[in-house]
Short mmCIF file of C-alpha atoms in Angstrom, two decimals:
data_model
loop_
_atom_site.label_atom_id
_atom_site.label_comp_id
_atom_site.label_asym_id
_atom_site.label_seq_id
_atom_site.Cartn_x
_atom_site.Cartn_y
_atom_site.Cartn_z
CA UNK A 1 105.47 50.11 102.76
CA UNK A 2 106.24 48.82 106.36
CA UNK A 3 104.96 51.15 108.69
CA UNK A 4 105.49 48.18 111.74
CA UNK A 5 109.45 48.21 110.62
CA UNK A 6 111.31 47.99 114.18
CA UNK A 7 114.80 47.82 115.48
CA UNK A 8 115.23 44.31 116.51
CA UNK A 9 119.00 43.78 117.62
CA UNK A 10 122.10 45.06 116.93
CA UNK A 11 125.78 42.66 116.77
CA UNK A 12 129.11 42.90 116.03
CA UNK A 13 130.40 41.35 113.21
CA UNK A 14 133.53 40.82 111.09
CA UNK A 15 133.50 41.28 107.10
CA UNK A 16 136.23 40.62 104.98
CA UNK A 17 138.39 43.36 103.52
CA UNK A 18 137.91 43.42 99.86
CA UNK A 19 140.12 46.40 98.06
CA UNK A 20 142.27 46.97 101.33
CA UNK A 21 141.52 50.56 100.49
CA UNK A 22 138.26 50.12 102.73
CA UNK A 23 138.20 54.12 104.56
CA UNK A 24 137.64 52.25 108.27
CA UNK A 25 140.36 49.29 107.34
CA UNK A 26 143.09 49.09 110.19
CA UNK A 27 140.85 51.47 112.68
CA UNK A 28 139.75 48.52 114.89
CA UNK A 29 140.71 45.28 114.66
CA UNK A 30 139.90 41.57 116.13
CA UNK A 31 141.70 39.30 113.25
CA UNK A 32 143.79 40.45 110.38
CA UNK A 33 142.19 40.65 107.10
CA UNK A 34 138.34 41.85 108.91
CA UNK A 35 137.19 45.03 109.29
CA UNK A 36 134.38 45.24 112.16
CA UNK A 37 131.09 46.53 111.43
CA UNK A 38 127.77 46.52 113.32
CA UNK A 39 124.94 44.43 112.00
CA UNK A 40 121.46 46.25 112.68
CA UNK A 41 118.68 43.92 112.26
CA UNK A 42 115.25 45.52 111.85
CA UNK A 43 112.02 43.61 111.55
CA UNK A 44 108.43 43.65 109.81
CA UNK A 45 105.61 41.56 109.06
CA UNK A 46 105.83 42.71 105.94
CA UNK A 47 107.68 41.44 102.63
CA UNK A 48 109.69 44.64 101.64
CA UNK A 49 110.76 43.05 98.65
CA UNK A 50 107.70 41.64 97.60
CA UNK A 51 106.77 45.02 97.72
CA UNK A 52 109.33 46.30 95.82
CA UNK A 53 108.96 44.07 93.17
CA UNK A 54 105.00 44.98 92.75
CA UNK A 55 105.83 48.68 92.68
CA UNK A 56 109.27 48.42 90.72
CA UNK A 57 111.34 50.21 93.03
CA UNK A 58 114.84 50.17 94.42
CA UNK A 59 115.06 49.93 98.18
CA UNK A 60 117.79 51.41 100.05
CA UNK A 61 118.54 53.08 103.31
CA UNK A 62 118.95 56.32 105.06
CA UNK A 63 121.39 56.40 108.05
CA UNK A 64 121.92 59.25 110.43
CA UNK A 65 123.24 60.19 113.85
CA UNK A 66 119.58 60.89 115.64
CA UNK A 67 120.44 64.24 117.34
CA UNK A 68 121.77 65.72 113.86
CA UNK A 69 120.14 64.43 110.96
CA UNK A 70 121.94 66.92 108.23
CA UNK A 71 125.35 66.16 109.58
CA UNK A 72 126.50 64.71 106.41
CA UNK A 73 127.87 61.20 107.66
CA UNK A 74 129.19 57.89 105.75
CA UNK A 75 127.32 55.52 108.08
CA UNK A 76 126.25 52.61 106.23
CA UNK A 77 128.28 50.11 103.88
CA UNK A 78 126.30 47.85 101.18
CA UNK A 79 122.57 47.54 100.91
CA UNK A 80 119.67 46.16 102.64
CA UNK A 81 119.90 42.87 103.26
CA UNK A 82 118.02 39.73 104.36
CA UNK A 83 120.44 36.69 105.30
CA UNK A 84 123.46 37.48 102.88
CA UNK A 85 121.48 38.76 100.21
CA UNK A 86 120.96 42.15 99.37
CA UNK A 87 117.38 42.95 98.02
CA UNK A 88 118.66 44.87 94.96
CA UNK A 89 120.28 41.89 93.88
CA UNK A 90 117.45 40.00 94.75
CA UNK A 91 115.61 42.09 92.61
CA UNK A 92 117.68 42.19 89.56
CA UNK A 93 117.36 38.21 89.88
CA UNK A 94 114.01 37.88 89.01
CA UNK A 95 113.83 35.75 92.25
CA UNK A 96 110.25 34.53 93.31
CA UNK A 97 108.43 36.74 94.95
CA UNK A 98 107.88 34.30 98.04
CA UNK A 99 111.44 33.01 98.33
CA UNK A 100 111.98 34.63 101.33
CA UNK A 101 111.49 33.17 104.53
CA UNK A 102 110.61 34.50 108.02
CA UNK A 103 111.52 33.88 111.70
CA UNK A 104 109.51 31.88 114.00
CA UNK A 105 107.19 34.77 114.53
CA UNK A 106 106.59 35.72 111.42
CA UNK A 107 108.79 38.48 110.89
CA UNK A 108 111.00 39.57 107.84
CA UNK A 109 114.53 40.65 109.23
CA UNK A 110 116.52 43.33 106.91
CA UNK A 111 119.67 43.78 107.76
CA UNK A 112 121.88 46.90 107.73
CA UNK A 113 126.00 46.85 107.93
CA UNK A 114 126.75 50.12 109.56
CA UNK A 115 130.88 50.77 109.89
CA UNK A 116 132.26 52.08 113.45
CA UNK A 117 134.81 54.93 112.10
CA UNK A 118 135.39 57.46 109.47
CA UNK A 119 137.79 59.61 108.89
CA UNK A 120 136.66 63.38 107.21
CA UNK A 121 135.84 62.64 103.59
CA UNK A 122 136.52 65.87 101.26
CA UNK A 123 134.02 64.96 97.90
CA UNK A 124 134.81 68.50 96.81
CA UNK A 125 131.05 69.80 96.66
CA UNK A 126 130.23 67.80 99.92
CA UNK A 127 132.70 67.15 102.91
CA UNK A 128 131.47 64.06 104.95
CA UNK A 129 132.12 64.66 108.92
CA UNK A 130 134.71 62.32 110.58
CA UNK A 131 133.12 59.95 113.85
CA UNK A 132 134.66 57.18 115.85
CA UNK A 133 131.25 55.19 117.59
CA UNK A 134 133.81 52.98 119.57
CA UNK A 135 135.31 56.72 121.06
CA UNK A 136 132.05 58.65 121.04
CA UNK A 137 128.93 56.05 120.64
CA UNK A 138 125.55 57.61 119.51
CA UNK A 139 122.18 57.17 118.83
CA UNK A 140 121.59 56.05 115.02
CA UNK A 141 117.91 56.58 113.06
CA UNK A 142 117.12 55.51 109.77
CA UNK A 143 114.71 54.45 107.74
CA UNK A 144 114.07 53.16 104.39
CA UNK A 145 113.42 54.43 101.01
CA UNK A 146 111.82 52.74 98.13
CA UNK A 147 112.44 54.81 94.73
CA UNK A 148 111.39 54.78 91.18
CA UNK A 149 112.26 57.35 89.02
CA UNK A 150 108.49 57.86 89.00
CA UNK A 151 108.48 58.53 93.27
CA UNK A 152 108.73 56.65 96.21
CA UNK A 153 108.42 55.31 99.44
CA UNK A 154 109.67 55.82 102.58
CA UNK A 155 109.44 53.65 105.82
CA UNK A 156 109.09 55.11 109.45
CA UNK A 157 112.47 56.16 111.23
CA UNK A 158 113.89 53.53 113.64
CA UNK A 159 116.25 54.23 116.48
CA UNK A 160 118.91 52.49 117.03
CA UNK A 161 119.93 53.72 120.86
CA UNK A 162 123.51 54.40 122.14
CA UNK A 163 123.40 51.63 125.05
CA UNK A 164 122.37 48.91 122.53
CA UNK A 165 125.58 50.30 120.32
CA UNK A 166 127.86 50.03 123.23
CA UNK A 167 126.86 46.84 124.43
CA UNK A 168 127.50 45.78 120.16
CA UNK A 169 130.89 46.97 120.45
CA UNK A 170 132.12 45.83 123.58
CA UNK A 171 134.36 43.40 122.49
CA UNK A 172 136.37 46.22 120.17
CA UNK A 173 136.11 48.12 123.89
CA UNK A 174 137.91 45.32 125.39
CA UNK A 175 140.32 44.32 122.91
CA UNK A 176 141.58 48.40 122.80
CA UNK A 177 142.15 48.14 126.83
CA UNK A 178 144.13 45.02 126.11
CA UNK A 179 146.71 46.51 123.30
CA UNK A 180 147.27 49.84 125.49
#
């Protein structure tokens, strides 16, 4: 499991609605038919999914506001990924174990997709809180988790800080100051 996983940028980018029912779909906008989201890239030296594939496990991830990690949040959308291509699906593929390929120094970068606003989600036996990081940015941790049904496997906790959010989200910042 990566125990060198670090938080190596953070970007704004635009994804394409796909139901129109997405819960942070109108919030902020830059061009009709996106929905903005941050991009967190982490990095390792290590293959994640080559070890997932040894160990048969599922990889996912565990995102939290730092200074509360029980607040009960709906942070990230999708999977992990690396380029476009999420490593579950990778996974499922049967794709080679080495078809992955790394940056110039040697690093793996995962990517997360992390949305900017929620509104309060009732579930009935679990309320998820509401939070706006374009009103109220914060610090974000997570790490990953590599299950089985047999166990699993969890990375170390990365932080994501507040400054590194704001500076992701300035042009949202901007283009609010411009409508009003």
């Amino acid at each position: 499991m990566p125990g060198d996983l670090r938080f190596s940028g953070v970007e704004l980018i635009e994804v394409p609605e796909v139901t129109g029912k997405e819960i942070d779909r109108g919030q902020y906008t830059l061009r009709s038919g996106y929905i903005p989201r941050l991009m967190v890239k982490l990095a390792s030296k290590e293959n994640i999914f080559s070890f997932a594939k040894k160990k048969g496990v599922r990889v996912s991830a565990n995102v939290y506001f730092c200074e509360n990690p029980n607040e009960e949040v709906l942070l990230k959308r999708g999977g992990v990924f690396i380029g476009d291509k999420s490593l579950d699906d990778l996974l499922l593929s049967n794709a080679p174990i080495d078809s992955l390929n790394t940056n110039r120094s040697g690093d793996y970068i995962y990517i997360i997709k992390i949305g900017l606003y929620s509104p309060e989600i009732d579930g009935g036996s679990i309320t998820l809180e509401a939070f706006d990081l374009v009103k109220n940015p914060r610090d974000i941790c997570l790490f990953l988790e590599l299950k089985s049904m047999l166990g699993g496997y969890e990375s170390k906790t990365v932080k994501i800080p507040k400054k590194e959010i704001k500076k992701a989200i300035s042009p949202i910042l901007y283009h609010e100051e411009v409508k009003s």
